[in-house]
Amino acid sequence: MTHNKDMTILEIKNLQKHFGGVYAVDGLSLKIEKGRITALVGPNGSGKSTLINVLTGLLPIDGGVVAVRGAELQYIVSQKIPDYGITRTFQNVRLFEQMPVLDNILLILTERNVFGALFERHGESHLKKAEEVLRLVGLWEKRSELAINLSYGQRKLLEIGRAYAMNSDIYLFDEPFSGLFPAMVKTVEEVFHALKASGKTIILVEHDMGLIRRLTDYVFVLDSGKLLAEGIPDEVLGRKEVVEAYLGE
């Protein structure tokens, strides 16, 4: 597949991340195209979550560069991730536990610190947007509930709602579907379609191959921190070396 330079929103070039002598990401180069849902797949320990952690500044880059919209970064500061137009979710959900569901979203929309957001009179537009987000993730009925009282799946949906409310350009989702009931999986898929429809770029770490085939435009398969294969899901996931990498778990 030919890559149009203008379509590449995120590129990693010869990226390295090692822990002692173990290379979790080993000279990896790949290009993520704008406006697509791209999956990172591979057996456990293939470097997927490490890559996401490097891209969001939680782990320092040991070698190579990350280019966002052509701007090369040799180090990434996690607090500055929103400035790069990047948002992520975590495998372990992170919410403001003692705040109502609605306030968890309003806090993002008003872009204030916690105290500022609590005392600000929320404008009609913020409330309208928050309602739209909570309806999208199926939590509008729970808007007055404290986040800590939500079920695991609802907490995950709230985190995805918060990410959606960030209105970033690039979204990194680390296993957003794991542990969700089928109805909730459907809800998250709808969020992805809404993001894609508004021109956003999604990078997804996911184990469920059915979801990958149904939802994603392009797949990178990692194995031991290296790129094993890339391409259209149906084609790549059927390749012998990919199947073997998975069966070798």
XYZ file of N, CA, C and O in Angstrom, residues 60-185:
504
model
N 10.558 6.602 28.554
C 11.425 7.375 27.669
C 11.842 6.578 26.430
O 11.902 5.348 26.457
N 12.083 7.311 25.345
C 12.574 6.704 24.101
C 14.067 6.385 24.292
O 14.824 7.234 24.732
N 14.462 5.167 23.970
C 15.890 4.805 24.096
C 16.645 4.984 22.789
O 17.866 4.979 22.756
N 15.925 5.112 21.695
C 16.567 5.310 20.397
C 15.512 5.530 19.337
O 14.374 5.097 19.501
N 15.899 6.228 18.273
C 14.950 6.508 17.199
C 14.123 7.753 17.512
O 14.334 8.415 18.520
N 13.173 8.051 16.635
C 12.336 9.239 16.825
C 10.871 8.916 16.559
O 10.541 7.947 15.877
N 10.023 9.760 17.139
C 8.593 9.729 16.869
C 8.264 11.048 16.185
O 8.649 12.109 16.677
N 7.596 10.990 15.037
C 7.210 12.220 14.347
C 5.687 12.358 14.361
O 4.977 11.455 13.931
N 5.216 13.477 14.932
C 3.784 13.769 14.948
C 3.545 14.901 13.958
O 4.104 15.992 14.114
N 2.751 14.607 12.899
C 2.533 15.587 11.825
C 3.866 16.119 11.285
O 4.009 17.317 11.036
N 4.850 15.249 11.198
C 6.134 15.650 10.621
C 7.110 16.262 11.607
O 8.289 16.415 11.307
N 6.647 16.636 12.801
C 7.545 17.226 13.813
C 8.214 16.096 14.588
O 7.542 15.297 15.242
N 9.546 16.021 14.503
C 10.266 14.911 15.127
C 10.506 15.153 16.614
O 10.954 16.225 17.015
N 10.211 14.151 17.411
C 10.391 14.235 18.865
C 11.357 13.146 19.294
O 11.162 11.981 18.967
N 12.392 13.554 20.040
C 13.303 12.535 20.570
C 12.976 12.210 22.029
O 13.425 11.219 22.566
N 12.194 13.106 22.626
C 11.635 12.742 23.932
C 10.231 13.321 24.010
O 9.932 14.327 23.380
N 9.381 12.621 24.728
C 7.976 12.999 24.827
C 7.647 13.197 26.300
O 7.947 12.343 27.123
N 7.061 14.342 26.610
C 6.682 14.646 27.996
C 5.203 14.291 28.151
O 4.362 14.825 27.432
N 4.895 13.375 29.089
C 3.519 12.877 29.154
C 2.501 13.990 29.407
O 1.405 13.968 28.856
N 2.871 15.002 30.207
C 1.935 16.106 30.484
C 1.622 16.912 29.222
O 0.616 17.600 29.155
N 2.534 16.836 28.243
C 2.343 17.647 27.031
C 1.612 16.899 25.920
O 1.380 17.449 24.850
N 1.252 15.648 26.195
C 0.591 14.827 25.181
C -0.626 15.534 24.553
O -0.789 15.517 23.334
N -1.488 16.189 25.383
C -2.630 16.888 24.769
C -2.187 17.980 23.786
O -2.864 18.228 22.790
N -1.025 18.606 24.042
C -0.526 19.643 23.125
C -0.164 19.059 21.758
O -0.204 19.759 20.748
N 0.206 17.772 21.746
C 0.512 17.118 20.463
C -0.768 16.654 19.771
O -0.725 16.078 18.688
N -1.904 16.839 20.443
C -3.176 16.368 19.871
C -3.381 14.882 20.066
O -4.042 14.215 19.275
N -2.800 14.335 21.157
C -2.892 12.892 21.422
C -3.632 12.641 22.734
O -3.401 13.324 23.721
N -4.517 11.661 22.720
C -5.234 11.227 23.919
C -5.090 9.718 24.014
O -5.048 9.034 22.998
N -5.042 9.205 25.251
C -4.974 7.750 25.406
C -5.911 7.264 26.504
O -6.315 8.031 27.366
N -6.232 5.991 26.455
C -6.899 5.352 27.586
C -5.950 4.268 28.106
O -5.003 3.884 27.423
N -6.224 3.796 29.305
C -5.354 2.818 29.964
C -6.074 1.489 30.141
O -7.303 1.446 30.197
N -5.296 0.422 30.280
C -5.911 -0.876 30.604
C -6.581 -0.780 31.969
O -7.662 -1.307 32.175
N -5.926 -0.091 32.915
C -6.543 0.150 34.221
C -7.150 1.540 34.190
O -6.442 2.529 34.067
N -8.468 1.582 34.321
C -9.206 2.831 34.167
C -8.773 3.877 35.195
O -8.555 3.561 36.359
N -8.641 5.115 34.759
C -8.274 6.221 35.652
C -9.354 7.299 35.592
O -9.510 7.967 34.582
N -10.088 7.443 36.686
C -11.179 8.424 36.742
C -11.061 9.253 38.020
O -10.307 8.920 38.923
N -11.847 10.342 38.082
C -11.999 11.066 39.346
C -13.103 10.355 40.114
O -14.290 10.594 39.911
N -12.683 9.451 40.993
C -13.583 8.511 41.660
C -14.713 9.183 42.441
O -15.834 8.724 42.457
N -14.368 10.266 43.165
C -15.335 10.876 44.084
C -16.170 11.958 43.413
O -16.818 12.749 44.081
N -16.132 11.995 42.104
C -16.902 12.985 41.356
C -18.018 12.298 40.594
O -17.834 11.185 40.114
N -19.152 12.985 40.441
C -20.216 12.411 39.611
C -19.739 12.206 38.168
O -18.804 12.863 37.717
N -20.421 11.295 37.496
C -20.116 10.964 36.103
C -20.109 12.227 35.231
O -19.183 12.460 34.457
N -21.132 13.068 35.386
C -21.239 14.280 34.570
C -20.021 15.186 34.765
O -19.463 15.714 33.800
N -19.590 15.332 36.020
C -18.448 16.214 36.298
C -17.149 15.661 35.722
O -16.246 16.429 35.361
N -17.053 14.327 35.643
C -15.869 13.719 35.023
C -15.735 14.161 33.564
O -14.635 14.325 33.061
N -16.873 14.355 32.905
C -16.851 14.821 31.508
C -16.682 16.337 31.444
O -15.893 16.851 30.649
N -17.418 17.063 32.309
C -17.341 18.531 32.288
C -15.922 19.018 32.549
O -15.482 20.016 31.988
N -15.220 18.287 33.395
C -13.840 18.654 33.727
C -12.975 18.692 32.465
O -12.139 19.569 32.297
N -13.193 17.727 31.578
C -12.456 17.682 30.306
C -12.890 18.844 29.413
O -12.067 19.538 28.824
N -14.202 19.050 29.330
C -14.738 20.053 28.408
C -14.346 21.473 28.791
O -14.158 22.328 27.936
N -14.236 21.724 30.107
C -13.911 23.091 30.539
C -12.409 23.307 30.612
O -11.947 24.427 30.755
N -11.642 22.199 30.516
C -10.175 22.289 30.492
C -9.623 23.157 31.615
O -8.743 23.980 31.434
N -10.191 22.974 32.802
C -9.680 23.709 33.959
C -9.073 22.696 34.914
O -9.295 21.504 34.777
N -8.373 23.182 35.906
C -7.951 22.262 36.958
C -9.197 21.894 37.763
O -10.260 22.500 37.612
N -9.061 20.904 38.622
C -10.218 20.378 39.355
C -10.959 21.492 40.088
O -12.169 21.632 39.981
N -10.236 22.327 40.802
C -10.904 23.339 41.623
C -11.575 24.392 40.754
O -12.700 24.800 41.010
N -10.895 24.797 39.699
C -11.487 25.765 38.786
C -12.787 25.244 38.201
O -13.788 25.956 38.137
N -12.768 23.974 37.810
C -13.944 23.388 37.169
C -15.111 23.281 38.154
O -16.268 23.449 37.791
N -14.800 23.023 39.428
C -15.868 22.883 40.415
C -16.604 24.193 40.644
O -17.799 24.213 40.892
N -15.868 25.293 40.567
C -16.479 26.581 40.904
C -16.988 27.343 39.684
O -17.693 28.317 39.820
N -16.611 26.875 38.518
C -17.062 27.572 37.315
C -18.536 27.259 37.065
O -18.983 26.137 37.254
N -19.290 28.260 36.665
C -20.674 28.004 36.259
C -20.618 27.419 34.848
O -20.124 28.056 33.932
N -21.076 26.203 34.724
C -20.951 25.545 33.422
C -21.887 26.164 32.404
O -23.088 26.267 32.643
N -21.324 26.553 31.287
C -22.139 27.138 30.226
C -23.058 26.101 29.624
O -22.809 24.900 29.718
N -24.094 26.584 29.000
C -25.078 25.732 28.332
C -24.391 24.812 27.319
O -24.707 23.641 27.212
N -23.390 25.357 26.606
C -22.736 24.568 25.557
C -21.954 23.398 26.153
O -21.932 22.299 25.600
N -21.312 23.625 27.317
C -20.575 22.533 27.982
C -21.540 21.419 28.402
O -21.264 20.238 28.222
N -22.659 21.829 28.987
C -23.620 20.827 29.457
C -24.207 20.038 28.286
O -24.409 18.833 28.372
N -24.461 20.744 27.191
C -25.026 20.097 26.013
C -24.047 19.069 25.448
O -24.415 17.947 25.099
N -22.789 19.470 25.367
C -21.743 18.582 24.855
C -21.560 17.375 25.786
O -21.423 16.229 25.333
N -21.564 17.642 27.101
C -21.406 16.549 28.072
C -22.544 15.545 27.936
O -22.331 14.330 28.003
N -23.750 16.056 27.717
C -24.898 15.150 27.538
C -24.713 14.305 26.279
O -24.937 13.094 26.284
N -24.252 14.949 25.211
C -24.016 14.241 23.947
C -22.996 13.101 24.151
O -23.206 11.968 23.691
N -21.918 13.404 24.874
C -20.877 12.400 25.126
C -21.434 11.252 25.966
O -21.232 10.073 25.654
N -22.150 11.592 27.042
C -22.667 10.546 27.937
C -23.748 9.707 27.262
O -23.858 8.510 27.525
N -24.517 10.319 26.378
C -25.501 9.516 25.627
C -24.777 8.568 24.665
O -25.173 7.409 24.500
N -23.722 9.062 24.061
C -22.947 8.241 23.134
C -22.399 6.995 23.826
O -22.417 5.896 23.268
N -21.898 7.151 25.063
C -21.329 5.996 25.779
C -22.354 5.304 26.690
O -22.002 4.431 27.482
N -23.632 5.721 26.568
C -24.700 5.025 27.298
C -24.723 5.273 28.791
O -25.216 4.440 29.556
N -24.196 6.420 29.243
C -24.121 6.691 30.686
C -24.920 7.925 31.122
O -24.782 8.373 32.248
N -25.751 8.467 30.242
C -26.499 9.671 30.599
C -27.385 9.421 31.826
O -27.494 10.268 32.714
N -27.985 8.239 31.903
C -28.845 7.918 33.059
C -28.050 7.869 34.371
O -28.614 7.984 35.444
N -26.742 7.674 34.242
C -25.879 7.548 35.436
C -25.173 8.873 35.765
O -24.233 8.890 36.558
N -25.591 9.974 35.142
C -24.818 11.223 35.222
C -24.585 11.734 36.644
O -23.570 12.360 36.922
N -25.516 11.444 37.581
C -25.369 11.960 38.955
C -24.643 10.985 39.873
O -24.303 11.314 41.003
N -24.408 9.778 39.364
C -23.746 8.723 40.143
C -22.263 9.056 40.310
O -21.629 9.551 39.385
N -21.695 8.776 41.491
C -20.245 8.950 41.654
C -19.527 7.899 40.808
O -19.973 6.751 40.730
N -18.411 8.293 40.210
C -17.673 7.379 39.335
C -17.297 6.086 40.045
O -17.298 5.006 39.461
N -16.989 6.204 41.353
C -16.536 5.025 42.114
C -17.629 3.959 42.213
O -17.337 2.775 42.401
N -18.889 4.372 42.044
C -20.004 3.424 42.175
C -20.368 2.704 40.883
O -21.255 1.866 40.857
N -19.689 3.033 39.806
C -19.994 2.388 38.532
C -19.425 0.975 38.475
O -18.448 0.664 39.153
N -20.015 0.140 37.615
C -19.458 -1.201 37.377
C -18.165 -1.064 36.571
O -17.886 -0.003 36.013
N -17.416 -2.155 36.474
C -16.158 -2.128 35.712
C -16.400 -1.644 34.284
O -15.699 -0.764 33.779
N -17.398 -2.220 33.632
C -17.684 -1.862 32.243
C -18.095 -0.404 32.103
O -17.669 0.293 31.180
N -18.928 0.067 33.045
C -19.364 1.471 33.004
C -18.186 2.422 33.216
O -18.115 3.483 32.589
N -17.285 2.030 34.096
C -16.092 2.861 34.336
C -15.272 2.977 33.045
O -14.757 4.029 32.693
N -15.165 1.856 32.359
C -14.417 1.841 31.103
C -15.092 2.751 30.072
O -14.433 3.498 29.351
N -16.418 2.669 30.005
C -17.167 3.524 29.080
C -16.988 4.997 29.439
O -16.872 5.842 28.546
N -16.946 5.293 30.728
C -16.752 6.688 31.147
C -15.363 7.173 30.738
O -15.197 8.297 30.262
N -14.357 6.312 30.883
C -13.018 6.723 30.467
C -12.973 6.967 28.950
O -12.356 7.919 28.483
N -13.658 6.127 28.198
C -13.701 6.309 26.750
C -14.464 7.591 26.410
O -14.077 8.338 25.504
N -15.515 7.875 27.182
C -16.246 9.132 27.011
C -15.366 10.340 27.292
O -15.402 11.347 26.567
N -14.552 10.237 28.333
C -13.626 11.332 28.658
C -12.612 11.534 27.527
O -12.296 12.664 27.163
N -12.123 10.434 26.986
C -11.179 10.527 25.865
C -11.859 11.207 24.670
O -11.303 12.114 24.054
N -13.085 10.781 24.389
C -13.843 11.357 23.272
C -14.007 12.873 23.464
O -13.857 13.657 22.527
N -14.289 13.272 24.698
C -14.519 14.689 25.013
C -13.261 15.539 24.844
O -13.347 16.759 24.699
N -12.097 14.902 24.852
C -10.828 15.631 24.692
C -10.709 16.263 23.305
O -9.939 17.180 23.093
N -11.467 15.705 22.334
C -11.449 16.227 20.976
C -10.024 16.335 20.419
O -9.622 17.358 19.878
N -9.254 15.252 20.577
C -7.881 15.211 20.077
C -7.865 14.796 18.608
O -8.908 14.512 18.029
N -6.670 14.742 18.034
C -6.527 14.284 16.649
C -6.227 12.792 16.594
O -6.660 12.082 15.689
N -5.432 12.336 17.576
C -4.968 10.946 17.591
C -5.398 10.307 18.909
O -5.141 10.852 19.988
N -6.038 9.147 18.816
C -6.505 8.432 20.005
C -5.781 7.098 20.109
O -5.766 6.319 19.153
N -5.195 6.844 21.273
C -4.528 5.564 21.524
C -5.377 4.794 22.543
O -5.541 5.234 23.675
N -5.922 3.693 22.118
C -6.766 2.879 23.000
C -6.063 1.569 23.310
O -5.799 0.769 22.412
N -5.765 1.339 24.582
C -5.076 0.116 25.001
C -6.113 -0.875 25.540
O -6.605 -0.730 26.653
N -6.485 -1.828 24.724
C -7.474 -2.864 25.068
C -8.775 -2.291 25.626
O -9.201 -2.650 26.731
N -9.440 -1.419 24.877
C -10.663 -0.790 25.383
C -11.850 -1.745 25.513
O -12.790 -1.463 26.240
N -11.779 -2.893 24.807
C -12.923 -3.800 24.812
C -12.835 -4.891 25.872
O -13.807 -5.592 26.122
N -11.663 -5.060 26.485
C -11.491 -6.215 27.382
C -12.408 -6.085 28.596
O -12.541 -5.032 29.197
N -13.063 -7.186 28.924
C -13.933 -7.226 30.095
C -15.294 -6.580 29.907
O -16.015 -6.373 30.873
N -15.654 -6.258 28.661
C -16.950 -5.616 28.429
C -17.997 -6.620 27.953
O -17.696 -7.548 27.225
N -19.249 -6.392 28.378
C -20.372 -7.186 27.871
C -20.607 -6.830 26.400
O -20.263 -5.721 25.979
N -21.228 -7.750 25.627
C -21.463 -7.487 24.207
C -22.137 -6.139 23.916
O -21.742 -5.448 22.978
N -23.124 -5.756 24.712
C -23.812 -4.482 24.464
C -22.845 -3.308 24.617
O -22.911 -2.321 23.874
N -21.924 -3.419 25.578
C -20.936 -2.360 25.800
C -19.897 -2.341 24.674
O -19.440 -1.272 24.266
N -19.542 -3.519 24.182
C -18.610 -3.606 23.042
C -19.207 -2.827 21.870
O -18.535 -2.039 21.214
